[in-house]
Tab-separated table of C-alpha atoms and ligand atoms in Angstrom:
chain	number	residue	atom	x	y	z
A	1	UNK	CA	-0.600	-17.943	-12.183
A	2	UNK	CA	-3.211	-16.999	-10.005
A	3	UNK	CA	-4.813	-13.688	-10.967
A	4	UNK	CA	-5.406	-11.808	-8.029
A	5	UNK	CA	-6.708	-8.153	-7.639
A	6	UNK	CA	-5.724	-5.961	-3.758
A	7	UNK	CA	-8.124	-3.025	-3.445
A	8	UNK	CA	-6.463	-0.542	-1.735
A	9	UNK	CA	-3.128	1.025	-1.469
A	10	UNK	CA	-2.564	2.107	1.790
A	11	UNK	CA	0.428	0.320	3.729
A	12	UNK	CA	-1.045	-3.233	4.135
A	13	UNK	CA	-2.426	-3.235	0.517
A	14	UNK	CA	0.882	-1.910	-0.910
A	15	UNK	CA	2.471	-5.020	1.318
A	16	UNK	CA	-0.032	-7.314	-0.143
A	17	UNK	CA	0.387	-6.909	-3.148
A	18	UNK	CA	3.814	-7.289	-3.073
A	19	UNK	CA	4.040	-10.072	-1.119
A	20	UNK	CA	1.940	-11.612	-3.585
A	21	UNK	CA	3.806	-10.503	-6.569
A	22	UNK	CA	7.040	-11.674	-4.594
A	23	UNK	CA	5.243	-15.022	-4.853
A	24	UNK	CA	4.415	-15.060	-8.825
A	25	UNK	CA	0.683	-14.065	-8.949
A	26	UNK	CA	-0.637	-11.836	-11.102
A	27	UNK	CA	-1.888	-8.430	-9.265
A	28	UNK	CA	-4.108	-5.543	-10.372
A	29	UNK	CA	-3.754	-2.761	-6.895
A	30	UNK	CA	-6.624	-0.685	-7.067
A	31	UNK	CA	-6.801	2.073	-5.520
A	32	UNK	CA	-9.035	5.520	-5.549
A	33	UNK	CA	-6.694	8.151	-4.501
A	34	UNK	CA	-3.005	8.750	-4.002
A	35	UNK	CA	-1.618	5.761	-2.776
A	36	UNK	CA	-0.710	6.197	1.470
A	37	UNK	CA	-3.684	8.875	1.389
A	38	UNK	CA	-5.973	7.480	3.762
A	39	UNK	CA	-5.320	6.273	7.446
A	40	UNK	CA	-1.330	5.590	6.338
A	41	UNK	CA	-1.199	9.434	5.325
A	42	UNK	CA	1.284	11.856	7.343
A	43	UNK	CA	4.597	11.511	8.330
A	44	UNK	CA	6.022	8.854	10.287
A	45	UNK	CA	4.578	6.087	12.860
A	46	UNK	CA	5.328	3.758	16.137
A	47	UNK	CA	6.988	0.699	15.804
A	48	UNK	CA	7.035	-1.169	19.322
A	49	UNK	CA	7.115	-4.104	20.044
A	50	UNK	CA	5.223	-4.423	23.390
A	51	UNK	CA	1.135	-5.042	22.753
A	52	UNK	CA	-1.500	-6.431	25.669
A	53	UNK	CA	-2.057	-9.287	23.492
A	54	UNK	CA	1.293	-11.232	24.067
A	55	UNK	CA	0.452	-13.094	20.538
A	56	UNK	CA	0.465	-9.917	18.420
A	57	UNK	CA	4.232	-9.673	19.796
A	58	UNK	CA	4.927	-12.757	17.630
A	59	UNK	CA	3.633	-11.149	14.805
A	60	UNK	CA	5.172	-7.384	15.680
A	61	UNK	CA	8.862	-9.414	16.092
A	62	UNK	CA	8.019	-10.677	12.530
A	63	UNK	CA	7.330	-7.585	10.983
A	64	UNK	CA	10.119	-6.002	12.524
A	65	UNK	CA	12.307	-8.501	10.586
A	66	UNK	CA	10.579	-7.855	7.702
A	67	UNK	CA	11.319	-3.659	7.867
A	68	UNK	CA	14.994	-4.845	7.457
A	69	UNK	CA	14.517	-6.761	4.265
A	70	UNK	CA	12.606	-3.986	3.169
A	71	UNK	CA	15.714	-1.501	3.854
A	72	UNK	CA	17.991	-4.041	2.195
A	73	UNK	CA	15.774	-4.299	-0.949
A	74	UNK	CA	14.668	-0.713	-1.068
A	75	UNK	CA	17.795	0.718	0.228
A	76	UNK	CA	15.991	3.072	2.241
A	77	UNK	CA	15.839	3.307	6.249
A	78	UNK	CA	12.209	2.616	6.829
A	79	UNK	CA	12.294	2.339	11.067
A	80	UNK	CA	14.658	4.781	13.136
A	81	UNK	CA	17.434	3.393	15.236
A	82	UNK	CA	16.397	5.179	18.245
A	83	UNK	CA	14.133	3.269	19.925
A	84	UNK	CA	10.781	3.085	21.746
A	85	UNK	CA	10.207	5.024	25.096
A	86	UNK	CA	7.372	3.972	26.989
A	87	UNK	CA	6.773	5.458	30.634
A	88	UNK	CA	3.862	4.950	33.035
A	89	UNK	CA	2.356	2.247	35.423
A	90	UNK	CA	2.203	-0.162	32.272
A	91	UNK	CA	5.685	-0.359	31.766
A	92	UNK	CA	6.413	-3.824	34.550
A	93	UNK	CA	3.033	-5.126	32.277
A	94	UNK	CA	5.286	-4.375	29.167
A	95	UNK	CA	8.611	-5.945	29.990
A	96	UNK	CA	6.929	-9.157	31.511
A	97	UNK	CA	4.663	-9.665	27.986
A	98	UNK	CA	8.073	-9.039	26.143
A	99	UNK	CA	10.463	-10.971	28.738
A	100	UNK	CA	9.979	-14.602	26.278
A	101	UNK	CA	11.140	-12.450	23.234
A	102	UNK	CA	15.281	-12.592	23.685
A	103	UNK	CA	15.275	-11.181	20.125
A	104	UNK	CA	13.418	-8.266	21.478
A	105	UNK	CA	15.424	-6.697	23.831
A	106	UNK	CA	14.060	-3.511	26.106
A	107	UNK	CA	14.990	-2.355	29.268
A	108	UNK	CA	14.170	-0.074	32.030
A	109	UNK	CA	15.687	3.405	31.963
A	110	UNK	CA	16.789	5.419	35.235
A	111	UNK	CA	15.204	9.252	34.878
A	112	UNK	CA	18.728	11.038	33.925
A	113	UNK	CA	18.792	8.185	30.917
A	114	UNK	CA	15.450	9.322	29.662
A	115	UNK	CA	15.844	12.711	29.910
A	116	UNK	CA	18.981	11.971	27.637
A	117	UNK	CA	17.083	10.579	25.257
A	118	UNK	CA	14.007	12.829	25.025
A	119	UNK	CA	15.320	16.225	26.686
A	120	UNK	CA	11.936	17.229	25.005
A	121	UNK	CA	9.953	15.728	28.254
A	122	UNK	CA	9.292	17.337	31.633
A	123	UNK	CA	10.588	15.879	34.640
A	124	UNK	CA	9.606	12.104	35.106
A	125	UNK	CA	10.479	9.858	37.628
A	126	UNK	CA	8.175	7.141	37.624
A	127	UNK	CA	8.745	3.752	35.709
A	128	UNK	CA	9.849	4.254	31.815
A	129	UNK	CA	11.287	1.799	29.301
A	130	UNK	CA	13.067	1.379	25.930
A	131	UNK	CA	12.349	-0.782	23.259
A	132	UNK	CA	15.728	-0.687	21.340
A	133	UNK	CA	14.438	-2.014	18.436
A	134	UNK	CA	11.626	-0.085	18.311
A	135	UNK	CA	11.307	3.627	16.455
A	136	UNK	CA	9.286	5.732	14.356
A	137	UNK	CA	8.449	4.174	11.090
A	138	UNK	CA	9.439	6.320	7.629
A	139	UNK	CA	6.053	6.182	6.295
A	140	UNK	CA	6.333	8.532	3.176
A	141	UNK	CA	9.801	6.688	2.305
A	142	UNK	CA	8.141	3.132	2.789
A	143	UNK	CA	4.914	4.098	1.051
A	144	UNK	CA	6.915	5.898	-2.171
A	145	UNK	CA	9.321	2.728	-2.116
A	146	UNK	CA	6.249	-0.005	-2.727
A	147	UNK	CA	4.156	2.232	-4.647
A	148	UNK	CA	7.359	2.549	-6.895
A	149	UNK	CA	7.587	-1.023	-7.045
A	150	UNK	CA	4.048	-1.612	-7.835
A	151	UNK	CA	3.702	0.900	-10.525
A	152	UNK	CA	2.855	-1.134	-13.349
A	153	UNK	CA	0.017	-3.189	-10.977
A	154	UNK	CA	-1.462	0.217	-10.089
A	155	UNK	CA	-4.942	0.665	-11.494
A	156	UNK	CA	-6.532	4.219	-10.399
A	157	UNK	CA	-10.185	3.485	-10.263
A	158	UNK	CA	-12.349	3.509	-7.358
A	159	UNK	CA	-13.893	-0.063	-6.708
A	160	UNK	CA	-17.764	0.208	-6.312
A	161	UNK	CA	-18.605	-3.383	-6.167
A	162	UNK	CA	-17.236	-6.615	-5.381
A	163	UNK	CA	-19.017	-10.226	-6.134
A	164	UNK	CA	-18.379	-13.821	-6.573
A	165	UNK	CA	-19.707	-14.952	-9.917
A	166	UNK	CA	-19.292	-18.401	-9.493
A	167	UNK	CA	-17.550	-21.015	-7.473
A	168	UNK	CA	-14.087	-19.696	-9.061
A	169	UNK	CA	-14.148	-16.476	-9.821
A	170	UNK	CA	-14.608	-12.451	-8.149
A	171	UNK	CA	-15.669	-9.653	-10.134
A	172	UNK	CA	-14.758	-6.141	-9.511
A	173	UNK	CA	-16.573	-3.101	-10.732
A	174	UNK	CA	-14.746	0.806	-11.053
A	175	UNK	CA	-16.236	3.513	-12.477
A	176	UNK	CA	-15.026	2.267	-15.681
A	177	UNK	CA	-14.288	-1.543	-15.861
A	178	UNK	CA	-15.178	-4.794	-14.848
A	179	UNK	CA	-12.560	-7.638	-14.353
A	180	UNK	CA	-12.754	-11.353	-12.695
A	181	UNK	CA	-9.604	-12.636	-10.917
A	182	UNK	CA	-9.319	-16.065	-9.065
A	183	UNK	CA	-9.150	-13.829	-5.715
A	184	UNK	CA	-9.497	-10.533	-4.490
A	185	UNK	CA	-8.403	-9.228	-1.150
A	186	UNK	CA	-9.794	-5.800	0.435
A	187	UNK	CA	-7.568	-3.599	2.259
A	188	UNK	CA	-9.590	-0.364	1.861
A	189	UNK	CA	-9.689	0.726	5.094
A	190	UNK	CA	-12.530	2.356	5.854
A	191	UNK	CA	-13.909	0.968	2.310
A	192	UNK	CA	-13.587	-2.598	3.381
A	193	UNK	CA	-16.820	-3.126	5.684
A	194	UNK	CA	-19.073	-1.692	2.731
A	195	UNK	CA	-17.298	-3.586	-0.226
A	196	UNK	CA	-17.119	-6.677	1.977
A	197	UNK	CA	-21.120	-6.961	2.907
A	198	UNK	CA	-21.741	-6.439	-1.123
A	199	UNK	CA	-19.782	-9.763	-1.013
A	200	UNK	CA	-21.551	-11.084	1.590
A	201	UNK	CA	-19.221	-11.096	4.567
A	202	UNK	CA	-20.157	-8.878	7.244
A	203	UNK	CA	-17.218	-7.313	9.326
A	204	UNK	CA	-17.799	-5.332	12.679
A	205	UNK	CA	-15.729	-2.391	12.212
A	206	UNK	CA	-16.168	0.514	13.886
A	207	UNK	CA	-15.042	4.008	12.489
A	208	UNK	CA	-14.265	7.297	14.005
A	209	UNK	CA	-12.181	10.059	13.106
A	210	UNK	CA	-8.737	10.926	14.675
A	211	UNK	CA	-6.608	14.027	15.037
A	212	UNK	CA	-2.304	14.020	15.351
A	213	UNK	CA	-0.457	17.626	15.359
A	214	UNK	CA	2.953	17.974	14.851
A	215	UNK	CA	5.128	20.454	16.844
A	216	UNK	CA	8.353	21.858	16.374
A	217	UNK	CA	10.707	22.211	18.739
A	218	UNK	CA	11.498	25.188	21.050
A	219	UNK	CA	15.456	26.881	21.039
A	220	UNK	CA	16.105	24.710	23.899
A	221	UNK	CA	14.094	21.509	22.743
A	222	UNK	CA	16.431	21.110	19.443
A	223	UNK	CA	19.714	22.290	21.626
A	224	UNK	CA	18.614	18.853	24.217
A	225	UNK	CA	18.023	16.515	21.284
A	226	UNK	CA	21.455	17.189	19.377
A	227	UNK	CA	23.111	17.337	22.749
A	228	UNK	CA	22.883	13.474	23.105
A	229	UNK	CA	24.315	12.763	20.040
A	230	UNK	CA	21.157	10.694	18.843
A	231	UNK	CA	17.853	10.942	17.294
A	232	UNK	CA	14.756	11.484	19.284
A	233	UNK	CA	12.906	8.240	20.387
A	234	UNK	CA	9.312	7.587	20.011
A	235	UNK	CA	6.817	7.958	22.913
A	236	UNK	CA	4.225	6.171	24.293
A	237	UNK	CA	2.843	7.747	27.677
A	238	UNK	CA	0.313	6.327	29.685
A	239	UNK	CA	1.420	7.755	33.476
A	240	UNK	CA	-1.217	10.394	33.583
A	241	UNK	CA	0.865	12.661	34.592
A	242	UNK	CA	0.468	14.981	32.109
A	243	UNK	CA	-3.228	14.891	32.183
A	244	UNK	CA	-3.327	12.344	29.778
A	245	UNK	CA	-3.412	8.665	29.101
A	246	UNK	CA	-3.171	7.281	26.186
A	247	UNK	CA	-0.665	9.568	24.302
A	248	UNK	CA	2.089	8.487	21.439
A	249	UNK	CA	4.228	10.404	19.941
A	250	UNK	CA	6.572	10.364	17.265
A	251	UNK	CA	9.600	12.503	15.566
A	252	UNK	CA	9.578	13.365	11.846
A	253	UNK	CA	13.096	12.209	9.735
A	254	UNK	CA	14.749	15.527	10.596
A	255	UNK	CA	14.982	14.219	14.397
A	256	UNK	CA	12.981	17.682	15.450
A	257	UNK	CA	9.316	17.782	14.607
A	258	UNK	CA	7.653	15.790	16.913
A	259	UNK	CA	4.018	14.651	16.167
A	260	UNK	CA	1.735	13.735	19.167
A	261	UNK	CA	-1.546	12.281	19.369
A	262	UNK	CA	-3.969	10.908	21.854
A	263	UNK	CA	-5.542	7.849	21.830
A	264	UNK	CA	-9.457	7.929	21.214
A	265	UNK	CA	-11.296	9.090	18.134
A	266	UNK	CA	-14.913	10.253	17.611
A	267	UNK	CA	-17.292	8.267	15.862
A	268	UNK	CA	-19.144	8.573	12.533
A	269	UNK	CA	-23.225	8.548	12.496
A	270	UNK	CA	-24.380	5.484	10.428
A	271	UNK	CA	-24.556	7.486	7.403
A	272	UNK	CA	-20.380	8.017	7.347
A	273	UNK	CA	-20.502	11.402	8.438
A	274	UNK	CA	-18.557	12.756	11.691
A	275	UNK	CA	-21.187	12.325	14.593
A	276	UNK	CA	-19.385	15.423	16.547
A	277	UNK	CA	-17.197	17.812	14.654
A	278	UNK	CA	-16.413	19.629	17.905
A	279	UNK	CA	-15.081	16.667	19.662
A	280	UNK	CA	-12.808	16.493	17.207
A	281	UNK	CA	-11.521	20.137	17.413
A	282	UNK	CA	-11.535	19.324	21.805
A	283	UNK	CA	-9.223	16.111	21.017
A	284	UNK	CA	-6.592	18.725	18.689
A	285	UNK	CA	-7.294	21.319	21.982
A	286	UNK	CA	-6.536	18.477	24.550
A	287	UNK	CA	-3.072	17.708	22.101
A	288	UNK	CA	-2.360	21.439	22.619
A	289	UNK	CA	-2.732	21.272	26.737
A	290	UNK	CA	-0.738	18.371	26.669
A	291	UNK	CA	2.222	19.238	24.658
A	292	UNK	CA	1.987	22.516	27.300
A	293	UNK	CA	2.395	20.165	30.426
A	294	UNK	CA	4.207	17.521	28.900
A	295	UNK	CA	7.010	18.402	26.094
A	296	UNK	CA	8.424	21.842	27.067
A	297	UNK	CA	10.918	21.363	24.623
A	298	UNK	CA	8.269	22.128	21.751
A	299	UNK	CA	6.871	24.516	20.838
A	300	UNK	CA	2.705	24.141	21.533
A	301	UNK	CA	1.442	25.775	18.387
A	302	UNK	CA	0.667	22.650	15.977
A	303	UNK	CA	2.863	23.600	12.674
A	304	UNK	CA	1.131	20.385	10.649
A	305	UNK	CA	-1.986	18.131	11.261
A	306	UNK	CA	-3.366	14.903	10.094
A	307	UNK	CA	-7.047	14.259	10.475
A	308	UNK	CA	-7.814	10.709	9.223
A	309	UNK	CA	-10.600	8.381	9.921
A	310	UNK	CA	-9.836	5.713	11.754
A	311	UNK	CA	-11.227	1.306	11.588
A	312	UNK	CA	-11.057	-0.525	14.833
A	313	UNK	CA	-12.236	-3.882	15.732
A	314	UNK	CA	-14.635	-4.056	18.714
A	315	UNK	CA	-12.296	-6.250	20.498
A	316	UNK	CA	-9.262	-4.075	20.896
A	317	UNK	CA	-7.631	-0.680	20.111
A	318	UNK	CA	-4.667	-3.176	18.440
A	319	UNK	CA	-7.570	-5.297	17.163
A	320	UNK	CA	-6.646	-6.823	13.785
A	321	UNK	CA	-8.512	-9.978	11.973
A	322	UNK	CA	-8.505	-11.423	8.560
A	323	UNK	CA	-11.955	-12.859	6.857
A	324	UNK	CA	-11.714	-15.027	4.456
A	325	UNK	CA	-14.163	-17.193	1.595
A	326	UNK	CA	-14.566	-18.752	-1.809
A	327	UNK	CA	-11.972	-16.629	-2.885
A	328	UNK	CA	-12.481	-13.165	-0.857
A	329	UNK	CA	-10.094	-12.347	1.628
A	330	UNK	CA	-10.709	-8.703	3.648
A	331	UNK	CA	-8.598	-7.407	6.895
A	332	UNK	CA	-9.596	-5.224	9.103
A	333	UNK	CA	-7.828	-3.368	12.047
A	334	UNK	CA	-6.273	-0.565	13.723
A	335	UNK	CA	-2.461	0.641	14.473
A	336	UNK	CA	-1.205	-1.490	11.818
A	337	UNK	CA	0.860	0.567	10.833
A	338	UNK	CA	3.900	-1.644	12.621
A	339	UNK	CA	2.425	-5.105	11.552
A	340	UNK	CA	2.028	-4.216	7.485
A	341	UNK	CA	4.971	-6.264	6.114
A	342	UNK	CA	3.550	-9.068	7.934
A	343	UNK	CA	-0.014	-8.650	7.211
A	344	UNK	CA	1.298	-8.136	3.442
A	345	UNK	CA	2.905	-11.991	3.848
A	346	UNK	CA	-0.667	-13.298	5.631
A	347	UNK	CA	-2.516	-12.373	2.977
A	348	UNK	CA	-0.442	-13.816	0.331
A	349	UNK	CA	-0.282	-16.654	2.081
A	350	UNK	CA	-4.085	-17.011	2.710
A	351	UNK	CA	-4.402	-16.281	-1.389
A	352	UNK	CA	-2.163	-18.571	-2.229
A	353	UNK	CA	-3.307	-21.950	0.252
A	354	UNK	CA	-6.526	-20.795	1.302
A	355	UNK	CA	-5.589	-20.613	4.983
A	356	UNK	CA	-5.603	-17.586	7.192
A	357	UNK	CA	-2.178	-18.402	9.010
A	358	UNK	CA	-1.226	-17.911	12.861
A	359	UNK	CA	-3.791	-16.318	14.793
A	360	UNK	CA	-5.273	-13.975	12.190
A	361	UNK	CA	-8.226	-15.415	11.856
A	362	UNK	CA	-10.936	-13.382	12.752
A	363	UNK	CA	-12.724	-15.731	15.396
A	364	UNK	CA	-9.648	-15.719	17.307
A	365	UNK	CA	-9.451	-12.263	18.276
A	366	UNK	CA	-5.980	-11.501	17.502
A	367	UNK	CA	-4.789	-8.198	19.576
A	368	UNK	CA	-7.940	-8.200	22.443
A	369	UNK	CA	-7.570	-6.036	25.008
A	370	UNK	CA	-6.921	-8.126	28.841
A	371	UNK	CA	-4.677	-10.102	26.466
B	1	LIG	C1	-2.781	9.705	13.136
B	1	LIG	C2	-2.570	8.226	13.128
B	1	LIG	C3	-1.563	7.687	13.916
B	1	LIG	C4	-1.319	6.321	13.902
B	1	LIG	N1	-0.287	5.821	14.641
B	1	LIG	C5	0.095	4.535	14.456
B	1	LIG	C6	1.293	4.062	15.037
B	1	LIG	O1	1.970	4.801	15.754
B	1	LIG	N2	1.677	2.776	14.775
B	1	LIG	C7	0.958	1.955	13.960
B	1	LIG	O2	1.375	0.813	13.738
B	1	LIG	N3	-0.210	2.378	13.405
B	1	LIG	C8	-0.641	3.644	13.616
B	1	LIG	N4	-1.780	4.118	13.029
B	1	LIG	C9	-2.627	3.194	12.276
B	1	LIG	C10	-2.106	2.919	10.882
B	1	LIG	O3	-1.652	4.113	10.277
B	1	LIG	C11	-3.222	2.277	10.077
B	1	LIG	O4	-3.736	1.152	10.769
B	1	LIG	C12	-2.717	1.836	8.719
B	1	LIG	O5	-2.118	2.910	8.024
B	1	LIG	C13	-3.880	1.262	7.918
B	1	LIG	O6	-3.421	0.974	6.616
B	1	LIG	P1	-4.398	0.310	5.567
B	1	LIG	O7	-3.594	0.073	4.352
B	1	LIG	O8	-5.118	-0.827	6.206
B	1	LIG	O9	-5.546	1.404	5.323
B	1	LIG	P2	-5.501	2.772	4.537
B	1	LIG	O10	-4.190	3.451	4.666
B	1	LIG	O11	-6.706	3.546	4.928
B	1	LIG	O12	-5.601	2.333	3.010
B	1	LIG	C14	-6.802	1.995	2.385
B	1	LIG	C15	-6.748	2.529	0.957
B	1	LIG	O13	-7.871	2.018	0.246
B	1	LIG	C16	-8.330	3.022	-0.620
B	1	LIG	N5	-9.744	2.725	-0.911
B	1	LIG	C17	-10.781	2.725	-0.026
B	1	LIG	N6	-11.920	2.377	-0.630
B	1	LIG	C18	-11.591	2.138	-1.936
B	1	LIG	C19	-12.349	1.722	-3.055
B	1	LIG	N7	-13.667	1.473	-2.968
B	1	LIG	N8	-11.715	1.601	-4.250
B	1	LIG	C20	-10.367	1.837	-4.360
B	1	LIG	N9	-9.593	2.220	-3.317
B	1	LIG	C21	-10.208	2.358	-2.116
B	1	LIG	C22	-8.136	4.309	0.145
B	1	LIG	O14	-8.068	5.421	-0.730
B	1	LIG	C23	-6.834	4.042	0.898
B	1	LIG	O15	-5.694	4.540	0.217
B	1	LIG	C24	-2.106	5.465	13.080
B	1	LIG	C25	-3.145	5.998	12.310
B	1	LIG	C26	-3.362	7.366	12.335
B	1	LIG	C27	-4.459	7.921	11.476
């Protein structure tokens, strides 16, 4: 059995680990907080299918398939039924990436149909889609269902160090133990970089820090959404319209609270601290004007926010990569949020034959932007 420790239990290290469990190995998750508390904190994410980089559909149409065996198993709903809205000059880009998926059907949608489905949105004319199978991910109920499963792999110890002793074995170092396994895999998030050059791989991620408010939604907002008889869809809007580009948006279980974010974060100085706090109170202000031009049917004072930092790759805002050595595997990424049960079965795979499958390796650039 090969002994295997996952640092981290955020989404894709709660997927790891049991993918890998799934598979007979023996895991230890470690992880320094509450498991979901760092960038997969807050309530509820996008799942679409439609991404610049037509091979990270592939992997997006896997995933998707994976949610459902993840309902059946956990007997939970982890991804809404009620789609993905996308509106703005990118939408004809969209449907042509997505028109060799005929498991992944989308369509356009005339004005009146979108204002059906998300009475929350001012007037809009221009070019919008739907990606039926798309919809907001159940974060808390997908993060409580693994960590559930996982309980008795949990470790709560922060990992300081990670090494290779020898040819065959990885030590790990917590505050209060030291263990070897036959392979260790970080998915720290923002702790992976750091832990990862102690190893001696060097990973180029970037960090910043990110702001999403959630609003609630105005008399006539909540009368509009249970007028058409279904839940709200996500939204992704990049028509500038609004005064923004760049904006998602997603609705909470009840079907009312909407969270909304734009894309963009602010980055942290060398030393991990924020490099501008301000910037990151004008992104939550720019949220505010938004919602106020944009989503009339909410209400524009923020009832909840999440402020997270954020890992990118330098090659893409859907950037995602998987390094891998003599036994140490590491990911890094961003907005994979969507792609976790996938990633989960990657890296059990890659622990299990030493091969980073499909297109996750990190020289091929999985999820650069121009495609
Ligand atoms: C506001 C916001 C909106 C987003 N929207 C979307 C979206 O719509 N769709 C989408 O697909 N994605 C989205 N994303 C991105 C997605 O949420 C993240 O990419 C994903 O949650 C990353 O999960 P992870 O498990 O890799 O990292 P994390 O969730 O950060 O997990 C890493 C874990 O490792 C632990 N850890 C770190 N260092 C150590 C250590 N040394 N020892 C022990 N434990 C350690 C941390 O405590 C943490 O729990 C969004 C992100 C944010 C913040």
């Amino acid at each position: 059995m090969t002994r295997t420790a996952v640092v981290g239990a955020g989404i894709v290290g709660l997927a790891a680990a049991h993918a890998l469990r799934a598979r007979g190995a023996d895991v230890t998750l470690y992880e320094s907080g509450p498991p979901g508390g760092g960038q997969s904190a807050g309530q509820g994410r996008i799942f679409r299918h439609a991404h610049e980089d037509p091979r990270l559909v592939a992997l997006v149409a896997r995933s998707r398939a994976l949610w459902r065996e993840w309902e059946q198993e956990f007997g939970v709903e982890l991804v809404s039924p009620d789609g993905a809205v996308a509106i703005g000059v990118g939408v004809e880009d969209k449907l042509r990436t997505l028109e060799p998926y005929t498991d992944v059907p989308v369509r356009r949608l005339s004005p009146e149909e979108l204002h059906d489905r998300l009475p929350l949105l001012a007037g809009w004319a221009g070019p919008a889609m739907l990606d039926v199978h798309g919809g907001a991910i159940r974060t808390l109920a997908a993060v409580a269902a693994l960590a559930h499963r996982l309980q008795e792999s949990l470790l709560r110890e922060h990992v300081l160090s990670v090494r290779r002793t020898d040819a065959r074995s990885v030590e790990v170092r917590t505050g209060t133990t030291c263990e070897t396994y036959d392979h260790v895999v970080l998915c720290a998030g923002r702790g992976t970089a750091p832990l990862a050059r102690g190893a001696g791989l060097d990973l180029p991620v970037e960090v910043g820090a990110h702001v999403r408010l959630t609003f609630a939604p105005t008399d006539g907002g909540a009368r509009g959404g249970a007028a058409s008889g279904r839940g709200l869809p996500t939204l992704q809007d990049g028509s500038g319209a609004f005064g923004e580009t760049g904006v998602y948006a997603a609705p909470y279980p009840d079907g009312h609270h909407f969270s909304v974010g734009l894309s963009g974060d602010t980055p942290a100085h060398a030393d991990g601290g924020l490099a501008d706090p301000a910037a990151l109170a004008a992104l939550a202000d720019r949220t505010v004007a938004y919602v106020r031009r944009a989503l009339p049917g909410l209400d524009p004072r923020p009832v909840d926010h999440v402020h997270c930092w954020v890992t990118r790759l330098p090659w893409g805002d859907d950037g995602v990569g998987i390094w891998s050595e003599d036994g140490l595997t590491a990911l890094a990424g961003h907005n994979l949020f969507k792609q976790a049960p996938a990633l989960g079965e990657a890296l059990a795979e890659t622990v299990l034959s030493g091969t980073v499958p499909g297109h996750l390796h990190h020289e091929e650039r999985l999820g650069r932007s121009g495609g």
